[in-house]
């Protein structure tokens, strides 16, 4: 009877276990009873001291600065501007310094141009004292001043137009302020020409890649742009250069390219120099011979002491190499003279050149140097003496502290 009871108990236990398993309940362990574990960490247990926390990757305390900006501390540590092209440069006689503004550290065409200069390194300004041979960081800036800046002698201010607005430079805050005139020349224009007529106190802009033969004049005092609509104008072009001849009171313009797949200008037009008189609102075509081969991307600067316009650089459409020639143009005699300095900068385009009145020298910096087969962004600084007609390169180790 006991044996039958044991069998019945075993059968019931087996059935119970099978039912539990079918219902998903955990199977009890007969050999190892469960032990209740205290998972609460002891309050008096110190952290281990033989495993130091990592120190090479600290947790950031504030968001990092955007990678496109140049921190002021980093700028102060630098002694030379970065390589750049399509930047602006102007001489400010009130402080007797050449000021260099922004630019691009690699070639940027009009399709990818951005005023905020995203992913560009040259978001800074520099000052150069030519007489003292002292180059210093000036400021960090948030936006580009594209290619051209002129000095308005009556307003004693630097003025810039393009590629999207008109700005005036505030020397105290070292910032460019938009003037927001009621009307402006067509914006988003590139490779136009800009010059300041000091006698008439007007800043003149002509042409550009997206414009025809328009001529505009800016009056700083009234903050107004006026389209001049002269009876005759140079053919539409881009990449040309202008300089104000103060002795003759004329803006002199030469060179450039047409907005066509090929250059359709005649040989006569290639040789023609144009002179603009703001007071009579007239462009005058001047036939000239014996000058440089026709080109664009060059720069022209007027030197009052010799009453000549100095031209350097540029390139011809269809040619591979950039020009390293230096030419002088005399408006009164209507003559070109090719100069033969002992040394000169390599051929280049998209550089800037200005006249430093206090030192009576012409300053050139940067650009795209070499040729279309191999062009490199430059950070070279050169000085041209318009009296001796010689170039000299300024090296970083020659600067005065």
XYZ file of C-alpha atoms in Angstrom:
401
model
C 0.000 0.000 0.000
C 2.854 2.391 0.847
C 4.487 1.451 -2.417
C 1.340 2.416 -4.329
C 1.142 5.726 -2.457
C 4.753 6.520 -3.383
C 4.021 5.749 -7.011
C 0.954 7.998 -6.934
C 2.972 10.854 -5.313
C 5.696 10.476 -7.946
C 3.151 10.543 -10.735
C 1.499 13.657 -9.299
C 4.872 15.398 -8.938
C 5.772 14.490 -12.523
C 2.487 15.823 -13.827
C 2.939 19.006 -11.776
C 6.433 19.542 -13.198
C 5.188 18.989 -16.728
C 2.395 21.484 -16.207
C 4.803 24.073 -14.806
C 7.132 23.627 -17.750
C 4.284 23.967 -20.205
C 3.217 27.232 -18.519
C 6.761 28.732 -18.758
C 7.506 28.741 -15.055
C 11.136 28.238 -13.979
C 12.087 24.766 -13.002
C 13.117 24.438 -9.357
C 16.524 23.034 -8.687
C 16.618 20.267 -6.224
C 20.364 20.223 -5.692
C 21.112 23.973 -5.404
C 18.525 25.980 -3.518
C 18.270 29.605 -4.554
C 20.137 32.076 -2.391
C 18.934 35.639 -1.916
C 21.762 38.051 -2.987
C 22.117 41.477 -1.473
C 22.742 43.715 -4.512
C 22.954 46.940 -2.546
C 26.524 48.296 -2.633
C 27.985 48.864 0.831
C 27.989 52.553 1.725
C 31.477 52.315 3.228
C 33.124 50.696 0.205
C 35.474 53.281 -1.404
C 36.107 53.475 -5.126
C 39.278 51.723 -6.246
C 42.282 54.007 -6.304
C 44.590 51.897 -8.493
C 42.572 52.572 -11.703
C 42.778 56.323 -12.459
C 40.136 57.931 -14.586
C 41.278 58.758 -18.154
C 42.673 62.264 -18.534
C 43.435 62.408 -22.277
C 39.799 62.923 -23.314
C 38.286 65.542 -21.000
C 34.621 66.229 -21.140
C 33.951 69.510 -23.003
C 32.699 72.324 -20.835
C 31.358 74.404 -23.768
C 30.667 73.889 -27.465
C 33.814 74.113 -29.617
C 34.280 77.097 -31.905
C 33.191 76.597 -35.511
C 36.069 75.191 -37.564
C 35.782 77.945 -40.166
C 36.705 80.781 -37.822
C 40.179 81.873 -36.854
C 40.304 82.378 -33.071
C 41.781 85.679 -32.024
C 44.430 83.952 -29.918
C 45.513 81.859 -32.898
C 45.672 84.943 -35.114
C 47.868 86.731 -32.576
C 50.283 83.818 -32.613
C 50.733 84.001 -36.375
C 53.324 86.216 -38.018
C 52.345 85.842 -41.688
C 49.021 85.747 -43.565
C 47.885 82.428 -44.975
C 47.949 81.823 -48.723
C 44.939 83.438 -50.385
C 43.343 84.793 -53.569
C 40.412 87.093 -54.477
C 41.026 89.147 -51.343
C 40.877 92.923 -50.910
C 43.685 95.270 -49.957
C 43.848 99.042 -49.509
C 46.124 101.722 -48.117
C 44.742 103.818 -45.259
C 46.725 107.089 -44.986
C 45.325 107.959 -41.564
C 47.257 105.094 -40.003
C 49.830 104.765 -42.833
C 49.164 101.066 -43.187
C 48.230 98.694 -45.969
C 45.235 96.676 -44.771
C 44.614 93.191 -46.140
C 41.091 91.805 -45.912
C 39.992 88.154 -45.914
C 40.165 86.112 -49.107
C 40.062 82.455 -50.115
C 42.737 79.889 -49.410
C 42.009 78.185 -52.734
C 40.452 79.175 -56.040
C 36.711 79.845 -55.738
C 34.706 80.596 -58.866
C 31.453 82.503 -58.993
C 29.364 79.306 -58.782
C 30.585 78.453 -55.283
C 31.201 81.921 -53.848
C 29.708 82.511 -50.406
C 29.913 85.699 -48.322
C 30.099 83.672 -45.105
C 33.239 81.902 -46.375
C 32.288 78.483 -45.055
C 35.215 76.049 -44.894
C 37.683 78.821 -45.673
C 40.646 79.668 -43.480
C 41.446 83.228 -44.530
C 38.876 84.930 -42.319
C 41.290 87.515 -40.981
C 42.729 90.965 -41.585
C 46.354 92.121 -41.520
C 48.131 95.460 -41.445
C 51.472 96.189 -43.083
C 53.611 99.210 -42.294
C 55.768 99.473 -45.412
C 58.206 102.059 -44.075
C 58.826 100.113 -40.858
C 58.553 96.735 -42.638
C 56.181 95.523 -39.931
C 53.396 93.005 -40.673
C 50.847 92.385 -37.919
C 47.493 90.642 -37.386
C 44.655 93.149 -37.449
C 41.301 91.421 -36.810
C 39.185 88.285 -37.216
C 36.145 88.770 -39.443
C 32.942 86.791 -40.099
C 32.438 87.601 -43.780
C 34.389 88.190 -46.959
C 35.151 91.501 -48.618
C 35.407 90.396 -52.193
C 38.366 91.595 -54.306
C 38.009 95.389 -54.200
C 38.330 98.116 -51.564
C 38.982 101.807 -52.259
C 39.876 104.711 -49.980
C 37.531 107.703 -50.045
C 39.863 110.592 -49.169
C 37.090 113.085 -48.393
C 35.205 110.676 -46.148
C 38.501 109.253 -44.843
C 36.897 105.817 -45.060
C 37.391 102.531 -46.857
C 34.533 101.558 -49.175
C 33.776 98.153 -50.647
C 31.195 96.989 -53.124
C 30.479 93.353 -53.947
C 29.780 90.848 -54.376
C 26.459 91.277 -52.578
C 26.335 94.734 -50.938
C 27.974 98.094 -50.213
C 30.019 98.395 -47.008
C 32.049 101.025 -45.153
C 34.860 100.131 -42.763
C 34.673 101.213 -39.124
C 38.254 101.715 -37.933
C 37.316 101.726 -34.241
C 35.473 98.398 -34.236
C 37.441 96.965 -37.184
C 34.231 95.823 -38.818
C 32.532 96.319 -42.179
C 29.110 97.932 -41.890
C 26.448 97.659 -44.584
C 25.268 101.034 -45.832
C 21.980 99.704 -47.314
C 21.466 102.360 -50.010
C 18.048 102.556 -51.659
C 19.503 101.297 -54.956
C 22.705 99.471 -55.823
C 24.423 98.162 -58.921
C 23.359 94.586 -59.706
C 24.700 92.409 -56.893
C 26.252 88.954 -57.101
C 28.645 90.261 -59.708
C 32.242 89.130 -60.096
C 35.516 90.258 -61.681
C 34.263 93.814 -62.076
C 36.487 96.910 -61.838
C 36.353 99.504 -59.049
C 38.174 102.827 -58.599
C 37.712 106.044 -56.607
C 37.670 109.461 -58.280
C 39.021 111.651 -55.467
C 38.320 114.993 -57.180
C 34.646 114.208 -57.828
C 34.439 112.139 -54.633
C 32.757 109.211 -56.374
C 33.481 105.504 -56.352
C 33.097 104.116 -59.873
C 32.266 100.500 -60.752
C 32.183 99.097 -64.269
C 31.344 95.763 -65.899
C 31.730 92.304 -64.418
C 30.994 88.731 -65.343
C 27.212 89.018 -65.042
C 26.828 92.598 -66.268
C 27.067 94.387 -69.587
C 28.741 97.764 -70.022
C 27.074 99.485 -67.081
C 28.852 102.308 -65.226
C 27.742 103.222 -61.692
C 28.871 105.959 -59.288
C 28.605 105.886 -55.475
C 28.338 109.020 -53.317
C 29.340 108.219 -49.733
C 27.971 111.495 -48.347
C 24.422 110.767 -49.534
C 24.762 106.974 -49.580
C 23.429 106.759 -53.122
C 24.367 104.790 -56.240
C 23.611 106.322 -59.647
C 23.658 104.494 -62.974
C 25.527 106.898 -65.221
C 24.368 105.767 -68.736
C 27.054 107.568 -70.769
C 26.500 107.917 -74.523
C 29.366 105.531 -75.291
C 30.884 102.803 -73.127
C 33.553 100.123 -73.377
C 32.261 96.764 -74.537
C 30.989 94.528 -71.746
C 33.826 92.644 -70.110
C 35.127 91.004 -66.938
C 38.590 90.642 -65.402
C 39.580 94.161 -66.481
C 41.367 96.751 -64.324
C 40.866 100.452 -63.547
C 43.028 103.072 -61.825
C 42.409 106.746 -61.111
C 44.944 109.116 -62.711
C 44.807 112.017 -60.250
C 46.881 114.434 -62.356
C 44.585 114.046 -65.373
C 41.423 113.482 -63.334
C 40.510 110.402 -65.349
C 39.769 106.787 -64.498
C 41.847 104.641 -66.845
C 40.563 101.200 -67.825
C 42.202 98.477 -69.913
C 41.951 94.757 -70.628
C 39.451 92.094 -69.628
C 37.527 89.285 -71.315
C 34.164 89.071 -72.997
C 31.383 86.923 -71.544
C 31.543 84.585 -74.551
C 33.059 81.128 -75.021
C 35.727 82.848 -77.125
C 36.985 86.419 -77.137
C 35.156 88.229 -79.956
C 36.743 91.649 -79.442
C 38.671 93.060 -82.385
C 42.406 93.642 -82.243
C 41.699 97.373 -82.247
C 39.453 97.017 -79.190
C 42.123 94.924 -77.480
C 44.595 97.787 -77.809
C 42.110 100.498 -76.836
C 42.491 102.265 -73.517
C 39.371 103.853 -72.062
C 39.334 107.018 -69.947
C 36.283 108.010 -67.881
C 35.481 111.587 -66.867
C 32.819 111.652 -64.165
C 32.130 115.385 -64.486
C 31.082 115.042 -68.139
C 29.957 111.406 -67.798
C 31.949 110.345 -70.835
C 34.082 107.352 -71.732
C 36.774 108.201 -74.294
C 38.430 105.509 -76.400
C 42.176 106.053 -76.786
C 44.007 104.159 -79.504
C 47.322 102.846 -78.264
C 50.026 100.629 -79.694
C 53.124 98.922 -78.396
C 51.464 97.857 -75.165
C 51.108 94.496 -73.388
C 49.390 91.571 -75.060
C 45.694 91.620 -74.356
C 44.807 89.995 -71.031
C 42.551 89.907 -67.997
C 43.129 89.207 -64.315
C 45.862 91.859 -64.103
C 46.069 94.807 -61.691
C 46.773 98.497 -62.351
C 47.916 101.101 -59.795
C 48.560 104.806 -60.312
C 51.817 106.352 -59.056
C 51.516 110.135 -58.605
C 55.262 110.800 -58.400
C 55.983 109.582 -61.930
C 52.407 110.184 -63.178
C 52.242 106.638 -64.564
C 49.965 103.644 -64.170
C 51.827 100.444 -63.275
C 50.385 97.161 -64.592
C 51.396 93.664 -63.498
C 50.294 90.071 -64.125
C 47.165 88.629 -65.700
C 46.594 86.017 -68.378
C 45.352 85.580 -71.926
C 42.434 83.346 -72.817
C 43.790 80.262 -74.528
C 47.256 80.688 -73.001
C 48.637 78.399 -70.303
C 51.100 80.599 -68.420
C 50.233 83.636 -66.333
C 52.088 86.859 -67.108
C 54.988 88.105 -64.971
C 55.405 91.294 -67.017
C 55.520 94.796 -65.538
C 54.313 97.670 -67.701
C 53.948 101.442 -67.238
C 51.368 103.600 -69.023
C 51.662 107.381 -69.410
C 48.210 108.851 -70.102
C 49.474 112.286 -71.203
C 51.933 110.814 -73.719
C 49.675 107.808 -74.472
C 52.654 105.465 -74.360
C 53.268 102.001 -72.936
C 56.711 101.023 -71.611
C 57.658 97.482 -70.647
C 59.876 97.583 -67.573
C 62.820 95.234 -67.036
C 63.396 94.777 -63.306
C 66.189 92.503 -62.124
C 63.615 90.257 -60.430
C 59.836 90.121 -60.249
C 57.000 88.039 -58.829
C 56.072 84.938 -60.764
C 53.139 85.234 -63.152
C 49.796 85.310 -61.356
C 46.134 86.268 -61.319
C 43.549 87.085 -58.616
C 46.165 88.961 -56.587
C 45.984 92.523 -55.236
C 48.329 95.482 -55.605
C 48.044 98.933 -53.948
C 50.039 102.144 -53.691
C 51.318 102.973 -50.186
C 51.553 106.754 -50.233
C 53.567 107.171 -47.022
C 56.377 104.901 -48.227
C 55.977 105.799 -51.923
C 55.944 102.105 -52.818
C 53.540 99.670 -54.472
C 52.652 96.556 -52.461
C 51.649 93.205 -54.016
C 50.410 90.138 -52.142
C 49.112 86.638 -52.866
C 47.005 85.425 -55.775
C 47.055 82.287 -57.903
C 50.596 81.893 -59.211
C 52.103 79.718 -61.947
C 49.991 78.528 -64.843
C 46.689 76.840 -65.588
C 48.556 73.527 -65.696
C 49.953 74.064 -62.210
C 48.701 77.025 -60.227
C 49.202 77.456 -56.509
C 47.742 79.876 -54.009
C 50.468 82.300 -52.965
C 51.411 84.091 -49.761
C 54.275 86.073 -51.289
C 54.710 89.745 -50.422
C 56.486 91.973 -52.954
C 57.379 95.674 -53.034
C 57.734 97.667 -56.252
C 59.737 100.883 -56.284
C 58.197 103.062 -59.016
C 61.223 105.363 -59.048
C 63.867 102.681 -59.664
C 61.353 100.329 -61.376
C 62.592 97.400 -59.299
C 60.777 94.627 -57.426
C 61.963 93.225 -54.087
C 60.446 90.324 -52.140
C 59.725 90.690 -48.442
C 60.664 87.525 -46.581
C 59.189 86.563 -43.180
C 62.586 86.634 -41.477
C 63.229 90.176 -42.738
C 60.272 91.707 -40.888
C 60.822 94.012 -37.949
C 59.109 93.125 -34.662
